[in-house]
Amino acid sequence: MTPSSSKSGPGVRSLKRVLVVDDSAFSRRALRRMIERSPDLDVIGAAANGEEAMRIVLRDKPDVITLDLEMPVMDGFAFLRWLMAERPTPVVVVSARDDDPSIFKAFDLGAVDFIGKPTARASEKIGAISDDLLEKIYAVAGLDAAKVSRRLEPRPASPRDSGTISFPSDLEVVALGASTGGPPAVQAIVTRLGPAFPAALIVAQHMPAGFTRQFADRLALLARVSVREAVEGEEVRPRAVYVAPGGKNLGIERGRGGLRTRLTGQEKDARYAPSVDHLMRSAAEACGARSAGVVLTGMGNDGSAGLSAIRAAGGVTIAESEATAVIYGMPREAVRAGAAMHVLDLPEIVEQIGRIGETGNR
């Protein structure tokens, strides 16, 4: 366990305080170097296991924690359970594998984002990893971590929207976009779908290759409808969920046989693949008023232009409210652009989408 740094103190401007938790000495040093590139972040300590981390949390009260999951003495899962019960704090998981299914267990326990672990063999990628890590820490540093566990709890009806949203009777596609904080929200929507759901639900979740396959497999185990990671050229069927693969853009096209998936590479100058804008624009073009779009939590503005395209085509558009979005970036930009017809808390979005096709709700 390393002591607090001297970067903070009287006369020093307020910095975001970061705790690094990892059993690998190499990773602790690498993460500290990455984080301390920023003049706005202060690494207040580093712990080799959950027990050491508990003591630092109680003593120094960090604003953000980077967390390894596999550690001796107390692993990351046990630490997350304790943390969210005793002192909820935003957590970015640092994973050694690019397809680790345990990431999703960490999300269930309250973690809000993840990143690949820096290794000696990945030294040539260290700059990109560092930039990504800093962006994620900045995004979650001011977050009320207790909000993560509360966001799926039912809330009083909002005066902005009441009753059931009217979706077209011939609805073909619901395009869903999310980034930071998105996996639990997407899971809640997918697991609410029943056999009466008449459309295809197509998901663009900002997530690297490997993780999207694990995400789709996890959803398939929990859902009552078919779920798979999308592949090129497959038929888009109703009562099915298609997850865009990481590193690719997923769109849909209409041909003689109906709707089919279309996978393409990351667009020039685009920050994300899969791109929410790309998916939603293709849905608007292929399905017009028989499409719907939902923008959930996340950084940046991906989804704003795509949701605008769906609305312009006559489709139904929804953005998650600030009250429940872990990061109110993507939904906020969609609202500012006038793209969202409805702004709803996450539990209401789950119910509105889940009721599509049920008796009297279509």
Coordinates of C-alpha atoms in Angstrom, one line a residue:
M1 CA 0.0 0.0 0.0
T2 CA 1.5 3.3 -1.0
P3 CA 0.9 6.6 0.9
S4 CA -1.0 9.6 -0.4
S5 CA 1.0 11.7 -2.8
S6 CA 2.1 15.2 -2.0
K7 CA 0.4 16.7 -5.1
S8 CA -2.5 17.8 -2.9
G9 CA -2.2 20.2 -0.1
P10 CA -2.9 23.8 1.1
G11 CA -2.8 26.3 -1.7
V12 CA -3.2 23.6 -4.4
R13 CA -6.3 23.8 -6.5
S14 CA -8.9 21.1 -6.1
L15 CA -7.9 17.9 -8.0
K16 CA -9.8 14.7 -8.6
R17 CA -8.4 12.1 -6.3
V18 CA -7.7 8.7 -7.8
L19 CA -7.0 5.4 -6.1
V20 CA -5.3 2.6 -8.1
V21 CA -6.1 -1.0 -7.0
D22 CA -4.2 -3.8 -8.8
D23 CA -2.1 -6.8 -7.5
S24 CA 0.4 -6.2 -10.3
A25 CA 3.2 -3.9 -9.4
F26 CA 3.9 -3.2 -13.1
S27 CA 0.2 -2.2 -13.6
R28 CA 0.1 0.0 -10.6
R29 CA 3.2 1.9 -11.8
A30 CA 1.9 2.1 -15.4
L31 CA -1.5 3.3 -14.3
R32 CA 0.0 5.9 -12.0
R33 CA 2.2 7.3 -14.8
M34 CA -0.8 7.4 -17.2
I35 CA -3.1 9.2 -14.7
E36 CA -0.4 11.7 -13.5
R37 CA 0.0 12.9 -17.1
S38 CA -3.1 15.0 -16.2
P39 CA -2.6 18.2 -14.1
D40 CA -6.2 17.7 -12.9
L41 CA -5.8 14.2 -11.4
D42 CA -4.0 13.2 -8.2
V43 CA -3.1 9.5 -7.5
I44 CA -3.6 9.5 -3.8
G45 CA -2.5 5.9 -3.3
A46 CA -2.2 2.4 -4.8
A47 CA -3.3 -0.9 -3.3
A48 CA -2.5 -4.5 -4.1
N49 CA -5.8 -5.9 -3.0
G50 CA -9.3 -5.1 -1.8
E51 CA -8.4 -5.0 1.9
E52 CA -5.7 -2.4 1.4
A53 CA -8.1 -0.4 -0.8
M54 CA -10.7 -0.4 1.9
R55 CA -8.3 1.3 4.3
I56 CA -7.3 3.9 1.8
V57 CA -11.0 4.6 0.8
L58 CA -12.0 5.2 4.5
R59 CA -8.9 7.4 5.2
D60 CA -8.5 9.4 2.0
K61 CA -12.0 9.3 0.3
P62 CA -11.0 9.1 -3.4
D63 CA -13.2 10.6 -6.1
V64 CA -12.5 7.7 -8.6
I65 CA -11.1 4.2 -8.3
T66 CA -9.4 2.1 -11.0
L67 CA -9.9 -1.6 -10.0
D68 CA -8.4 -4.9 -11.0
L69 CA -10.9 -7.8 -10.5
E70 CA -8.6 -10.8 -9.9
M71 CA -6.5 -10.1 -6.7
P72 CA -5.5 -12.1 -3.7
V73 CA -6.8 -11.6 -0.1
M74 CA -9.9 -9.7 -1.3
D75 CA -10.8 -9.6 -5.0
G76 CA -12.4 -6.8 -6.9
F77 CA -15.9 -8.2 -6.7
A78 CA -15.9 -8.4 -2.9
F79 CA -14.4 -4.9 -2.8
L80 CA -17.1 -3.6 -5.1
R81 CA -19.8 -5.0 -2.8
W82 CA -18.3 -3.4 0.2
L83 CA -17.6 -0.1 -1.6
M84 CA -21.2 0.4 -2.9
A85 CA -22.6 -0.4 0.5
E86 CA -20.2 1.7 2.6
R87 CA -19.0 4.6 0.4
P88 CA -20.3 4.5 -3.2
T89 CA -17.5 5.8 -5.5
P90 CA -17.2 5.7 -9.3
V91 CA -15.1 2.7 -10.4
V92 CA -13.4 2.1 -13.7
V93 CA -12.5 -1.6 -14.0
V94 CA -9.1 -2.4 -15.5
S95 CA -9.3 -5.8 -17.3
A96 CA -6.3 -8.0 -18.4
R97 CA -8.4 -9.6 -21.1
D98 CA -10.3 -8.1 -24.0
D99 CA -13.2 -10.6 -23.7
D100 CA -13.5 -11.0 -20.0
P101 CA -17.1 -11.9 -19.1
S102 CA -16.5 -11.0 -15.4
I103 CA -16.7 -7.3 -16.5
F104 CA -20.5 -7.6 -16.7
K105 CA -20.6 -9.0 -13.1
A106 CA -18.7 -5.9 -12.1
F107 CA -21.3 -3.7 -13.8
D108 CA -24.0 -5.5 -11.9
L109 CA -22.1 -4.6 -8.7
G110 CA -21.9 -0.9 -9.5
A111 CA -18.8 -0.4 -11.7
V112 CA -19.5 2.2 -14.4
D113 CA -16.8 1.6 -17.1
F114 CA -13.8 -0.5 -18.0
I115 CA -10.5 -0.4 -19.9
G116 CA -7.8 -2.9 -21.0
K117 CA -4.9 -3.3 -18.6
P118 CA -1.5 -2.0 -19.7
T119 CA 1.0 -4.7 -20.1
A120 CA 4.7 -4.9 -21.1
R121 CA 3.7 -6.5 -24.4
A122 CA 1.2 -3.7 -25.1
S123 CA 3.8 -0.9 -24.7
E124 CA 3.3 0.3 -28.2
K125 CA -0.4 1.0 -27.5
I126 CA 0.3 2.7 -24.2
G127 CA -0.5 6.2 -25.5
A128 CA -3.9 5.2 -26.8
I129 CA -4.7 3.3 -23.6
S130 CA -3.6 6.3 -21.5
D131 CA -5.8 8.8 -23.5
D132 CA -8.8 6.4 -23.1
L133 CA -8.2 5.9 -19.4
L134 CA -8.0 9.7 -18.7
E135 CA -11.2 10.3 -20.7
K136 CA -13.1 7.7 -18.7
I137 CA -11.8 9.0 -15.4
Y138 CA -12.7 12.6 -16.3
A139 CA -16.2 11.4 -17.3
V140 CA -17.0 9.6 -14.1
A141 CA -15.1 11.7 -11.5
G142 CA -18.0 13.9 -10.6
L143 CA -20.6 11.1 -10.7
D144 CA -22.8 10.2 -7.7
A145 CA -22.0 6.5 -7.7
A146 CA -25.1 5.7 -5.7
K147 CA -27.0 6.8 -8.8
V148 CA -25.8 3.7 -10.6
S149 CA -27.6 1.4 -8.3
R150 CA -30.7 3.6 -8.0
R151 CA -31.3 4.2 -11.7
L152 CA -33.3 1.1 -12.3
E153 CA -35.6 1.7 -9.3
P154 CA -39.2 2.8 -10.2
R155 CA -39.6 6.6 -9.9
P156 CA -42.7 8.9 -9.7
A157 CA -44.2 9.6 -13.1
S158 CA -42.6 12.6 -14.8
P159 CA -44.8 15.5 -15.9
R160 CA -42.9 15.4 -19.2
D161 CA -44.5 12.2 -20.3
S162 CA -47.4 10.0 -19.1
G163 CA -49.3 7.1 -20.5
T164 CA -48.1 4.8 -23.2
I165 CA -46.1 6.0 -26.2
S166 CA -47.9 5.2 -29.5
F167 CA -45.6 3.2 -31.7
P168 CA -46.6 2.3 -35.3
S169 CA -48.5 -1.0 -35.7
D170 CA -46.0 -2.1 -38.4
L171 CA -42.9 -1.2 -36.4
E172 CA -39.9 -3.0 -37.8
V173 CA -36.8 -1.8 -35.9
V174 CA -35.9 -0.2 -32.6
A175 CA -32.3 1.2 -32.7
L176 CA -30.7 1.5 -29.3
G177 CA -27.5 3.4 -28.6
A178 CA -25.4 3.6 -25.4
S179 CA -21.9 4.2 -24.0
T180 CA -20.6 4.7 -20.5
G181 CA -23.0 3.1 -18.0
G182 CA -24.9 1.5 -20.9
P183 CA -24.6 -2.3 -20.4
P184 CA -26.9 -2.6 -17.3
A185 CA -29.5 -0.3 -19.1
V186 CA -29.4 -2.3 -22.3
Q187 CA -29.7 -5.5 -20.3
A188 CA -32.8 -4.2 -18.5
I189 CA -34.5 -3.4 -21.8
V190 CA -33.6 -6.6 -23.5
T191 CA -34.7 -8.8 -20.6
R192 CA -38.0 -7.0 -20.5
L193 CA -38.9 -8.0 -24.1
G194 CA -41.4 -10.8 -24.4
P195 CA -42.6 -13.0 -27.3
A196 CA -45.1 -10.4 -28.3
F197 CA -42.4 -7.9 -29.2
P198 CA -43.0 -7.3 -33.0
A199 CA -39.8 -5.7 -34.1
A200 CA -36.0 -6.2 -34.1
L201 CA -34.0 -4.5 -31.4
I202 CA -30.6 -3.5 -32.7
V203 CA -28.0 -2.3 -30.2
A204 CA -24.9 -0.1 -30.7
Q205 CA -23.0 -0.1 -27.4
H206 CA -19.6 1.5 -27.4
M207 CA -17.5 -1.5 -26.5
P208 CA -14.3 -3.1 -27.9
A209 CA -14.3 -6.2 -30.0
G210 CA -14.4 -9.3 -27.9
F211 CA -16.5 -7.7 -25.2
T212 CA -19.5 -7.3 -27.5
R213 CA -19.6 -11.0 -28.1
Q214 CA -19.5 -11.7 -24.4
F215 CA -22.2 -9.1 -23.9
A216 CA -24.5 -10.7 -26.5
D217 CA -23.9 -14.1 -25.0
R218 CA -24.8 -12.9 -21.6
L219 CA -27.9 -11.2 -22.8
A220 CA -28.9 -14.4 -24.7
L221 CA -28.8 -16.3 -21.4
L222 CA -31.0 -13.8 -19.7
A223 CA -33.5 -12.8 -22.4
R224 CA -36.8 -14.4 -23.5
V225 CA -36.1 -13.4 -27.2
S226 CA -33.2 -14.4 -29.5
V227 CA -30.0 -12.4 -28.9
R228 CA -26.8 -12.6 -31.0
E229 CA -23.8 -10.5 -32.0
A230 CA -24.6 -9.4 -35.6
V231 CA -22.8 -10.8 -38.6
E232 CA -22.7 -9.5 -42.1
G233 CA -25.7 -10.0 -44.4
E234 CA -28.0 -11.8 -42.0
E235 CA -31.7 -11.4 -42.1
V236 CA -33.1 -9.0 -39.5
R237 CA -36.1 -10.8 -37.9
P238 CA -38.7 -9.6 -35.4
R239 CA -38.5 -10.8 -31.8
A240 CA -34.7 -10.8 -32.0
V241 CA -31.9 -8.6 -30.7
Y242 CA -28.7 -7.9 -32.7
V243 CA -25.6 -6.5 -30.9
A244 CA -23.2 -4.5 -33.1
P245 CA -19.7 -6.0 -32.9
G246 CA -16.9 -3.9 -31.4
G247 CA -14.7 -2.2 -34.0
K248 CA -17.4 -2.3 -36.7
N249 CA -20.3 -0.2 -37.7
L250 CA -23.7 -2.0 -37.9
G251 CA -26.3 -0.8 -40.3
I252 CA -29.4 -2.3 -42.0
E253 CA -30.4 -2.3 -45.6
R254 CA -33.6 -3.3 -47.4
G255 CA -33.4 -5.7 -50.2
R256 CA -35.7 -8.1 -52.1
G257 CA -35.8 -10.4 -49.1
G258 CA -36.4 -7.8 -46.5
L259 CA -34.0 -6.2 -44.0
R260 CA -30.4 -7.4 -43.7
T261 CA -27.4 -6.4 -41.6
R262 CA -24.5 -4.5 -43.1
L263 CA -21.2 -4.4 -41.3
T264 CA -18.6 -1.8 -42.3
G265 CA -15.3 -0.5 -40.8
Q266 CA -15.0 2.6 -38.6
E267 CA -15.7 5.7 -40.5
K268 CA -13.0 8.3 -41.1
D269 CA -12.7 10.8 -38.2
A270 CA -15.3 8.9 -36.2
R271 CA -14.5 8.3 -32.6
Y272 CA -16.6 5.2 -32.0
A273 CA -17.3 1.9 -33.7
P274 CA -20.0 0.8 -33.4
S275 CA -21.4 4.2 -34.1
V276 CA -24.9 5.0 -32.8
D277 CA -25.4 7.6 -35.5
H278 CA -24.5 5.1 -38.3
L279 CA -27.0 2.6 -37.0
M280 CA -29.8 5.1 -36.6
R281 CA -29.3 6.7 -39.9
S282 CA -29.5 3.4 -41.6
A283 CA -32.7 2.5 -39.7
A284 CA -34.3 5.8 -40.8
E285 CA -33.3 5.2 -44.4
A286 CA -34.4 1.6 -44.5
C287 CA -37.6 1.7 -42.3
G288 CA -38.7 5.4 -42.2
A289 CA -41.7 5.8 -39.9
R290 CA -41.5 2.1 -39.0
S291 CA -38.3 2.8 -37.0
A292 CA -37.8 4.0 -33.5
G293 CA -34.6 5.2 -31.7
V294 CA -33.5 5.3 -28.1
V295 CA -30.3 7.1 -26.9
L296 CA -29.1 6.1 -23.4
T297 CA -26.3 7.2 -21.1
G298 CA -22.9 8.0 -22.5
M299 CA -20.2 10.5 -23.2
G300 CA -20.1 12.8 -26.2
N301 CA -22.8 13.3 -28.9
D302 CA -23.0 10.0 -30.8
G303 CA -26.6 9.3 -31.5
S304 CA -27.8 12.9 -31.8
A305 CA -27.7 13.0 -35.6
G306 CA -29.0 9.5 -36.0
L307 CA -32.0 10.2 -33.7
S308 CA -32.7 13.3 -35.6
A309 CA -32.8 11.3 -38.8
I310 CA -35.3 8.8 -37.3
R311 CA -37.5 11.7 -36.1
A312 CA -37.3 13.4 -39.5
A313 CA -38.4 10.1 -41.1
G314 CA -41.5 9.9 -38.9
G315 CA -40.2 7.4 -36.4
V316 CA -40.5 7.6 -32.6
T317 CA -37.5 8.9 -30.7
I318 CA -36.6 8.7 -27.0
A319 CA -33.7 10.0 -24.9
E320 CA -32.8 8.9 -21.3
S321 CA -33.3 11.6 -18.7
E322 CA -30.6 13.3 -16.7
A323 CA -32.1 11.9 -13.6
T324 CA -31.1 8.3 -14.5
A325 CA -28.3 8.6 -17.1
V326 CA -25.0 7.7 -15.6
I327 CA -23.3 10.2 -18.0
Y328 CA -25.7 12.8 -19.4
G329 CA -23.8 13.5 -22.5
M330 CA -25.3 11.6 -25.5
P331 CA -28.9 12.0 -24.3
R332 CA -28.3 15.7 -23.5
E333 CA -27.0 16.4 -27.0
A334 CA -30.0 14.6 -28.6
V335 CA -32.4 16.7 -26.5
R336 CA -30.5 19.9 -27.4
A337 CA -30.7 19.0 -31.1
G338 CA -34.5 18.6 -30.9
A339 CA -34.1 14.9 -31.8
A340 CA -36.0 13.4 -28.8
M341 CA -39.8 13.3 -28.9
H342 CA -39.8 11.8 -25.4
V343 CA -37.3 12.2 -22.5
L344 CA -37.8 9.4 -19.9
D345 CA -36.2 7.9 -16.9
L346 CA -34.7 4.5 -17.5
P347 CA -37.3 2.4 -15.8
E348 CA -40.0 4.1 -18.0
I349 CA -37.9 3.5 -21.1
V350 CA -37.7 -0.2 -20.1
E351 CA -41.5 -0.4 -19.7
Q352 CA -42.3 1.6 -22.9
I353 CA -40.2 -0.6 -25.1
G354 CA -41.2 -3.8 -23.3
R355 CA -44.9 -3.1 -23.7
I356 CA -44.6 -2.8 -27.5
G357 CA -46.8 -5.5 -29.1
E358 CA -48.5 -6.4 -25.8
T359 CA -52.3 -6.2 -25.9
G360 CA -53.5 -2.7 -26.3
N361 CA -50.0 -1.2 -26.3
R362 CA -49.0 -1.1 -29.9

